[in-house]
Amino acid sequence: MTDPPALPILPTITPPSCPATVVHDHTPALINTGAHQLCPGCGEPVALRALVEAVAQLGLTRSSVAVFGIGCYTAFSNNLDIEVVQALHGRAPSVATGLVRARPELTVLTVQGDGDMVNEGLQEVLHTAARGERIACFMLDNGVFGETGGHMTATTPLGQRTKNTLDGRDAARHGLPIELSDLVARLDGAVYVARGAVNSAVNVHRTSKLVRQALRARQHGFALVEILTMCPTGWFVDTTDAPAHLDTTRGAGQVLGVVKDTTRPLQVN
Ligand SMILES: Cc1ncc(C[n+]2csc(CCOP(=O)(O)OP(=O)(O)O)c2C)c(N)n1
Ligand code: SF4
Ligand SMILES: [Mg+2]
């Protein structure tokens, strides 16, 4: 058997055949710096990237105001090149209501975690949806209070190990999870509800579409996109295992895609 031909060794003075790219070349225009202090493997920066890219693609940069809740993702509120208002825990939908009623020409959106929206602010989001306020809410749902140490939230799936459910969430002891998207979809004021995830390239692509649809739908009423994100630190799993872990826990019982959309005419086959 003959040896394969040796690859030619190029002298380092030879210019590369294609131009080099650096991380900054791939940073969306509305993120001032790609550097952040969130854990490696965290899904929140991926979800936020999808959100700001959608804002830019729809030409909403100048009209957008993002009301941030409090969680790990809040670190990004200093990093974005759009207007940001910081709300108290769980209160973002109410702050957003005030903004959009005072300035209806604005594109008002909220960025919240699951602890922020479903534990601390459940009544805020439900009443805001029921009133049909013309805002779009984006929930980064990792099933834990990430920033304060990875404790159980209302969305933690059964069996999930967290800081205060070390043997896994147990229905009898800790209650059943609240599926917020399904709950909000039952309210007439909600015109668009969807559930996405950022644990694979395909899911990120689909989630970007859901985010764009929500930003358009909010012109007709309340819109919500729940985005399932990875929290390897809070879940006690290796960074590289987190995307698959999401599939077997949150993703297993959740259907991804549009949950409700009253802004489009019914398709009759
Ligand atoms: C009224 C109030 N209660 C508690 C806190 C403490 N706190 C800050 S961040 C946080 C966890 C937020 O969890 P989540 O909304 O799921 O966001 P994540 O960190 O997981 O992205 C908590 C409980 C607070 N800032 N204000
Ligand atoms: S604790 Fe979880 S949500 Fe917070 S930065 Fe780390 S991985 Fe992300
Ligand atoms: Mg969380």
Coordinates of C-alpha atoms and ligand atoms in Angstrom, one line a residue:
M1 CA 0.0 0.0 0.0
T2 CA 1.4 3.4 -1.0
D3 CA 1.4 6.4 1.4
P4 CA -1.1 9.2 0.6
P5 CA 0.6 12.2 -1.0
A6 CA 2.0 14.6 1.5
L7 CA 0.1 17.9 1.8
P8 CA 2.1 20.9 0.6
I9 CA 3.4 23.0 3.5
L10 CA 2.8 26.6 2.8
P11 CA 5.3 29.1 4.1
T12 CA 3.7 31.5 6.6
I13 CA 4.4 34.5 4.3
T14 CA 1.8 33.1 1.9
P15 CA -1.5 35.0 2.4
P16 CA -4.5 32.8 3.4
S17 CA -6.7 31.8 0.5
C18 CA -9.8 33.3 2.3
P19 CA -10.0 36.3 4.6
A20 CA -9.8 35.5 8.3
T21 CA -12.8 36.4 10.5
V22 CA -12.8 37.3 14.1
V23 CA -15.6 36.9 16.6
H24 CA -16.6 40.6 16.3
D25 CA -17.5 40.0 12.6
H26 CA -20.3 37.8 13.8
T27 CA -21.6 40.0 16.6
P28 CA -25.1 41.4 15.7
A29 CA -25.0 45.2 15.2
L30 CA -27.3 45.8 18.2
I31 CA -25.0 44.1 20.7
N32 CA -22.2 46.5 21.6
T33 CA -19.8 43.8 22.6
G34 CA -19.8 40.0 22.3
A35 CA -18.1 39.7 25.6
H36 CA -20.3 38.7 28.6
Q37 CA -19.9 37.1 32.0
L38 CA -22.6 34.4 31.7
C39 CA -21.5 30.8 32.1
P40 CA -20.1 28.8 29.2
G41 CA -23.0 26.9 27.5
C42 CA -25.7 29.3 28.8
G43 CA -28.6 29.5 26.4
E44 CA -29.6 33.1 27.3
P45 CA -27.1 34.9 25.0
V46 CA -28.3 32.8 22.1
A47 CA -31.9 33.7 22.8
L48 CA -31.0 37.4 23.2
R49 CA -29.1 37.3 19.9
A50 CA -32.1 36.0 18.1
L51 CA -34.2 38.8 19.6
V52 CA -32.0 41.7 18.7
E53 CA -31.4 40.3 15.2
A54 CA -35.2 40.1 14.7
V55 CA -35.5 43.8 15.9
A56 CA -32.9 44.9 13.4
Q57 CA -34.3 42.7 10.5
L58 CA -37.8 44.2 11.0
G59 CA -36.4 47.8 11.1
L60 CA -37.6 48.3 14.6
T61 CA -34.3 49.5 16.1
R62 CA -35.2 53.1 16.6
S63 CA -38.7 52.4 17.9
S64 CA -38.0 49.6 20.3
V65 CA -37.9 49.8 24.1
A66 CA -37.0 46.6 25.9
V67 CA -38.2 46.3 29.5
F68 CA -35.9 43.9 31.4
G69 CA -36.7 41.7 34.3
I70 CA -34.1 40.5 36.8
G71 CA -32.0 37.4 36.2
C72 CA -28.7 36.4 34.6
Y73 CA -29.7 37.8 31.2
T74 CA -30.1 41.3 32.8
A75 CA -26.3 41.7 32.4
F76 CA -27.0 42.2 28.7
S77 CA -29.2 45.2 29.3
N78 CA -26.0 47.4 29.4
N79 CA -24.8 45.7 26.2
L80 CA -27.6 46.4 23.8
D81 CA -27.9 49.3 21.3
I82 CA -31.6 49.7 21.9
E83 CA -33.5 51.6 24.6
V84 CA -33.7 49.5 27.8
V85 CA -35.8 50.1 30.9
Q86 CA -35.1 48.1 34.1
A87 CA -38.2 46.8 35.9
L88 CA -38.5 45.3 39.4
H89 CA -38.7 41.5 39.6
G90 CA -41.8 40.3 37.7
R91 CA -43.2 43.8 36.9
A92 CA -41.9 44.2 33.4
P93 CA -45.4 43.6 31.7
S94 CA -46.9 46.4 33.8
V95 CA -44.0 48.8 33.1
A96 CA -44.4 47.9 29.4
T97 CA -48.1 48.6 29.6
G98 CA -47.4 52.1 30.9
L99 CA -44.9 52.7 28.1
V100 CA -47.1 51.5 25.3
R101 CA -50.1 53.4 26.5
A102 CA -48.1 56.6 26.8
R103 CA -46.3 56.1 23.5
P104 CA -48.3 53.8 21.3
E105 CA -45.9 54.4 18.4
L106 CA -43.2 52.5 20.2
T107 CA -42.4 48.8 19.9
V108 CA -42.5 47.7 23.5
L109 CA -41.1 44.3 24.5
T110 CA -40.1 42.6 27.7
V111 CA -37.2 40.2 28.4
Q112 CA -37.8 38.1 31.5
G113 CA -36.8 34.8 33.0
D114 CA -39.1 32.0 34.2
G115 CA -38.6 32.9 37.8
D116 CA -39.3 36.5 37.0
M117 CA -42.4 35.9 34.9
V118 CA -44.0 32.8 36.3
N119 CA -43.0 32.9 40.0
E120 CA -42.6 36.6 40.9
G121 CA -44.8 38.1 38.2
L122 CA -47.4 35.6 37.2
Q123 CA -50.3 38.0 37.9
E124 CA -48.6 40.8 36.0
V125 CA -48.3 38.8 32.8
L126 CA -51.7 37.2 33.0
H127 CA -53.5 40.5 33.5
T128 CA -51.4 42.2 30.8
A129 CA -52.3 39.4 28.4
A130 CA -56.0 39.4 29.4
R131 CA -56.1 43.2 28.7
G132 CA -54.6 42.6 25.3
E133 CA -51.9 45.1 25.7
R134 CA -49.9 45.6 22.5
I135 CA -46.6 44.4 23.7
A136 CA -44.4 41.3 23.0
C137 CA -43.0 39.4 26.0
F138 CA -40.1 37.0 25.7
M139 CA -39.5 34.6 28.5
L140 CA -36.1 32.9 28.7
D141 CA -37.1 29.7 30.4
N142 CA -34.4 27.6 31.9
G143 CA -36.5 26.1 34.7
V144 CA -34.4 27.5 37.5
F145 CA -33.8 30.8 39.4
G146 CA -30.4 30.9 37.6
E147 CA -28.9 34.1 39.0
T148 CA -29.6 33.3 42.6
G149 CA -28.1 29.8 42.6
G150 CA -30.3 27.5 40.5
H151 CA -33.4 26.9 42.7
M152 CA -36.7 25.4 41.4
T153 CA -39.1 27.7 39.6
A154 CA -42.7 27.2 38.7
T155 CA -41.6 25.8 35.3
T156 CA -39.1 23.3 36.6
P157 CA -40.0 19.9 35.0
L158 CA -40.9 16.9 37.3
G159 CA -37.7 15.0 38.1
Q160 CA -35.4 17.9 37.5
R161 CA -32.6 18.3 40.1
T162 CA -32.2 21.8 41.3
K163 CA -30.6 23.4 44.4
N164 CA -33.6 22.8 46.5
T165 CA -35.0 19.7 44.8
L166 CA -31.8 17.6 45.1
D167 CA -33.7 14.4 44.5
G168 CA -35.6 15.9 41.6
R169 CA -38.9 17.8 41.5
D170 CA -41.7 15.7 43.0
A171 CA -45.3 16.5 42.2
A172 CA -46.6 15.6 45.7
R173 CA -44.1 17.7 47.5
H174 CA -43.4 20.6 45.1
G175 CA -46.5 20.8 42.9
L176 CA -46.8 20.4 39.2
P177 CA -45.1 22.8 36.7
I178 CA -47.0 25.7 35.3
E179 CA -47.0 25.7 31.5
L180 CA -47.3 29.4 31.0
S181 CA -47.7 29.4 27.2
D182 CA -50.7 27.1 27.4
L183 CA -52.2 29.2 30.2
V184 CA -51.7 32.6 28.3
A185 CA -53.0 31.1 25.1
R186 CA -56.4 30.6 26.7
L187 CA -56.8 34.4 27.3
D188 CA -58.7 36.2 24.5
G189 CA -56.3 39.2 24.7
A190 CA -53.4 37.1 23.7
V191 CA -53.2 37.1 19.9
Y192 CA -49.9 35.2 19.5
V193 CA -48.2 32.6 21.7
A194 CA -45.3 30.4 20.8
R195 CA -42.7 28.2 22.3
G196 CA -39.1 27.9 21.0
A197 CA -35.8 26.5 22.2
V198 CA -32.1 27.3 21.5
N199 CA -30.5 23.9 22.1
S200 CA -29.8 23.2 18.4
A201 CA -29.1 25.1 15.3
V202 CA -32.5 24.1 13.8
N203 CA -34.3 25.2 17.0
V204 CA -32.5 28.5 17.0
H205 CA -33.5 29.1 13.4
R206 CA -37.1 28.3 14.1
T207 CA -37.1 30.4 17.3
S208 CA -35.9 33.4 15.3
K209 CA -38.9 33.1 13.1
L210 CA -41.3 32.9 16.1
V211 CA -39.6 36.0 17.6
R212 CA -40.2 37.9 14.3
Q213 CA -43.8 36.8 14.2
A214 CA -44.4 37.9 17.8
L215 CA -42.9 41.3 17.1
R216 CA -45.3 41.7 14.2
A217 CA -48.3 40.2 16.0
R218 CA -48.0 42.7 18.9
Q219 CA -49.6 45.3 16.7
H220 CA -52.8 43.4 17.2
G221 CA -52.6 42.5 20.9
F222 CA -50.5 40.7 23.4
A223 CA -47.8 38.4 22.2
L224 CA -45.6 35.9 24.1
V225 CA -42.7 33.7 23.1
E226 CA -41.4 31.2 25.7
I227 CA -37.8 30.3 24.8
L228 CA -36.4 27.2 26.4
T229 CA -32.7 27.9 27.3
M230 CA -29.9 25.8 28.8
C231 CA -28.6 26.4 32.3
P232 CA -25.8 23.8 32.8
T233 CA -24.7 25.4 36.0
G234 CA -28.2 25.3 37.7
W235 CA -28.9 21.9 36.2
F236 CA -25.7 20.2 37.6
V237 CA -24.8 19.0 34.1
D238 CA -21.7 19.4 32.0
T239 CA -21.7 22.3 29.5
T240 CA -21.6 20.1 26.5
D241 CA -24.5 17.8 27.8
A242 CA -26.9 20.7 28.4
P243 CA -28.5 20.9 25.0
A244 CA -29.4 17.2 25.0
H245 CA -30.4 17.5 28.7
L246 CA -33.0 20.1 27.7
D247 CA -34.4 17.7 25.1
T248 CA -34.9 15.0 27.7
T249 CA -36.4 17.2 30.4
R250 CA -38.2 20.4 29.3
G251 CA -38.3 19.5 25.7
A252 CA -39.7 16.1 26.3
G253 CA -43.2 17.3 27.4
Q254 CA -43.3 20.5 25.4
V255 CA -44.4 21.0 21.8
L256 CA -42.2 23.6 20.1
G257 CA -43.8 26.0 17.6
V258 CA -46.8 28.3 17.4
V259 CA -49.3 27.6 20.3
K260 CA -51.8 30.3 19.2
D261 CA -52.0 32.8 16.3
T262 CA -55.2 34.8 15.8
T263 CA -53.5 37.3 13.5
R264 CA -53.6 35.0 10.5
P265 CA -56.7 33.7 8.6
L266 CA -57.4 30.0 9.3
Q267 CA -55.9 27.7 6.6
V268 CA -58.5 25.4 5.1
N269 CA -57.0 22.4 3.3
Ligands
LIG1 C1 -38.4 41.1 44.6 C2 -37.1 40.3 44.4 N1 -37.0 39.1 44.9 C3 -35.9 38.3 44.7 C4 -34.8 38.9 44.0 C5 -33.6 38.1 43.8 N2 -33.4 37.6 42.5 C6 -32.6 38.2 41.6 S1 -32.4 37.4 40.2 C7 -33.3 36.1 40.7 C8 -33.5 34.9 39.9 C9 -34.2 35.1 38.6 O1 -34.5 33.9 38.0 P1 -35.1 33.9 36.5 O2 -36.1 34.9 36.4 O3 -35.5 32.5 36.2 O4 -33.8 34.3 35.6 P2 -32.5 33.5 35.4 O5 -31.5 34.0 36.4 O6 -32.7 32.1 35.5 O7 -32.1 33.9 34.0 C10 -33.9 36.4 42.0 C11 -34.7 35.5 42.8 C12 -35.0 40.2 43.5 N3 -34.0 40.8 42.8 N4 -36.1 40.9 43.8
SF4_2 S1 -26.4 30.3 36.1 FE1 -27.5 29.4 34.3 S2 -28.8 31.1 33.4 FE2 -27.2 32.0 34.8 S3 -25.5 32.5 33.4 FE3 -25.1 30.5 34.3 S4 -25.9 29.0 32.8 FE4 -26.8 31.0 32.3
MG3 MG -34.6 31.1 35.0

